[in-house]
Coordinates of C-alpha atoms in Angstrom, one line a residue:
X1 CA -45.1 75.1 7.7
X2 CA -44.9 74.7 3.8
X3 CA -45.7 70.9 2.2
X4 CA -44.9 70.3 -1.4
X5 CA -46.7 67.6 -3.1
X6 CA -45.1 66.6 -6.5
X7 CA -47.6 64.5 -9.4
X8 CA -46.7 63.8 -12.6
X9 CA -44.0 61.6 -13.0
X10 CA -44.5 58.4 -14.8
X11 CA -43.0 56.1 -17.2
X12 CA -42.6 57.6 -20.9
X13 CA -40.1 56.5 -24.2
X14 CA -37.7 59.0 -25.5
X15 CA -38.9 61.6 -27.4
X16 CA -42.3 61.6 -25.2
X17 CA -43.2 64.4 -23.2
X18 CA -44.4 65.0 -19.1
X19 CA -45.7 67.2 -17.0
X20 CA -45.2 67.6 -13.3
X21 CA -47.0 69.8 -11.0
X22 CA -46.0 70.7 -7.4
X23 CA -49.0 71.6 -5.3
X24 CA -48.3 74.3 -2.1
X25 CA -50.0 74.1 1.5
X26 CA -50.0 75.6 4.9
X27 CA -48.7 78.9 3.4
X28 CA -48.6 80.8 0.1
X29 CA -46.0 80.2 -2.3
X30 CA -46.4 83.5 -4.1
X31 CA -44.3 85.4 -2.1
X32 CA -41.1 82.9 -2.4
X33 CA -38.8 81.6 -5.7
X34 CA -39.5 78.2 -6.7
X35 CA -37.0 75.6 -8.2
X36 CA -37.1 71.8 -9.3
X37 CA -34.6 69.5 -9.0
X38 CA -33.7 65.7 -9.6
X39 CA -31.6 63.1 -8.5
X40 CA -30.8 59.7 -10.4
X41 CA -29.8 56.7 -9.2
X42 CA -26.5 57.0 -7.3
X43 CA -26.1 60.3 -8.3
X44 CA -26.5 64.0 -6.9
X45 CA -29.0 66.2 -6.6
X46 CA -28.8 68.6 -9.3
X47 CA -30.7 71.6 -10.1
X48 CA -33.1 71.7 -12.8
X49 CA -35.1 75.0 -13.0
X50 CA -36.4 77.7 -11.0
X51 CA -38.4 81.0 -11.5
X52 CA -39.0 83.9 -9.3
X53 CA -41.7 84.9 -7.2
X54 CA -43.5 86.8 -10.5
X55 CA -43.4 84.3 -12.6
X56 CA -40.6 85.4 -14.8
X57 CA -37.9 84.1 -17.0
X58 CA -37.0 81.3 -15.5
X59 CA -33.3 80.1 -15.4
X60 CA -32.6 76.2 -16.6
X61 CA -30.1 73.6 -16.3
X62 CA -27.8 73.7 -19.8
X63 CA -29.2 70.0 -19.9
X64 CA -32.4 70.5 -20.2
X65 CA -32.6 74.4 -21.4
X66 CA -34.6 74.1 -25.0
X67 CA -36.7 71.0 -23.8
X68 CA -38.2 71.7 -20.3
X69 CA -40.2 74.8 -19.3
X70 CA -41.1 75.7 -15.6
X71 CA -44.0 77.9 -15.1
X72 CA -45.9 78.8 -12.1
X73 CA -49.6 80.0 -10.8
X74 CA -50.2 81.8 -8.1
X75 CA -53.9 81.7 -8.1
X76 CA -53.6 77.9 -7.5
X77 CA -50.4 77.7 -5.1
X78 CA -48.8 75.5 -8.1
X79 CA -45.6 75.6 -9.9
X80 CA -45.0 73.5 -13.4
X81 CA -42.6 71.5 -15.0
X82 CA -43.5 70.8 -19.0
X83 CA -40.7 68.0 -20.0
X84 CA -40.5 67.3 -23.7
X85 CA -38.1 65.5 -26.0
X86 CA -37.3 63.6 -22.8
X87 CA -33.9 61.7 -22.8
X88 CA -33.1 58.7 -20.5
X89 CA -30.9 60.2 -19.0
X90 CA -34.1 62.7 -17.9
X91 CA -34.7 59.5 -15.4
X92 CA -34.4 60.7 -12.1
X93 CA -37.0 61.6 -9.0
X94 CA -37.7 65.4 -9.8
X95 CA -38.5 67.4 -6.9
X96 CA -39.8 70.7 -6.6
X97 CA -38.4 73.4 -3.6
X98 CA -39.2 76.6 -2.3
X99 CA -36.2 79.1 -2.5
X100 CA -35.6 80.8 0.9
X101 CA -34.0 83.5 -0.7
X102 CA -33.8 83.8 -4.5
X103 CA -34.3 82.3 -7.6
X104 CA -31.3 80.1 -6.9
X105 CA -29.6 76.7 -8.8
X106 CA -28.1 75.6 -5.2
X107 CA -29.8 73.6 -3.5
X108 CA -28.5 75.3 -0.4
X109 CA -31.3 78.1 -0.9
X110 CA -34.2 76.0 -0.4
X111 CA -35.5 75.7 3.0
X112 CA -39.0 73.1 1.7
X113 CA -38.8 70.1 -0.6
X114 CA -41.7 67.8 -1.7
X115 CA -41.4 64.1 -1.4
X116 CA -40.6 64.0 -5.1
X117 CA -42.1 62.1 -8.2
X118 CA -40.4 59.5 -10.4
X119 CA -39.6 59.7 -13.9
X120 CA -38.3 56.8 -16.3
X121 CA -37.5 57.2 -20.0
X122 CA -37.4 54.4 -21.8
X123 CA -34.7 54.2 -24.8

């Protein structure tokens, strides 16, 4: 069994800058793709980023591609999400998920998701 446990998330203006962490338990996340996510009020899920197992490239949303980088390491079970130039329409609860599969942007492909972590931008 896999828990995710998302921090980060707070309450920032436009233009500021966060960073989330998800923490992994109860097994090693090394060996599996991680993604983030978000959903904002009365919306969708939607996929935000997600990198492979190594630590690679990772792939982005077009909406946030240029402003968010997700990084991982393995040493410390953790994966990373640095936000910056963050929009209000960034305002969602972000979520990180292990890929069962690949690095993946459906949502489909992830078998564990953290509780999430909110984060408001202020215009």
């Amino acid at each position: 069994q896999v828990q995710l446990v998302e921090s980060g998330g707070g309450l920032v203006q436009a233009g500021g800058s966060l960073r989330l962490s998800c923490v992994g338990s109860g097994s090693s996340l090394s060996n599996s793709p991680m993604g983030w996510f978000r959903q904002a009020p009365g919306k969708e899920r939607e996929f935000v980023a997600s990198i492979s197992r190594w630590g690679g490239t990772p792939i982005y949303a077009d909406s946030v591609k240029g402003r968010f980088t997700m990084s991982r390491d393995n040493t410390k079970n953790t994966v990373n999400l640095q936000m910056y130039t963050l929009k209000p329409e960034d305002t969602a609860v972000y979520y990180c998920a292990r890929s069962s599969r690949f690095m993946s942007r459906s949502d489909y492909d992830y078998d564990y998701w953290g509780q999430g972590t909110q984060v408001t931008v202020s215009s």
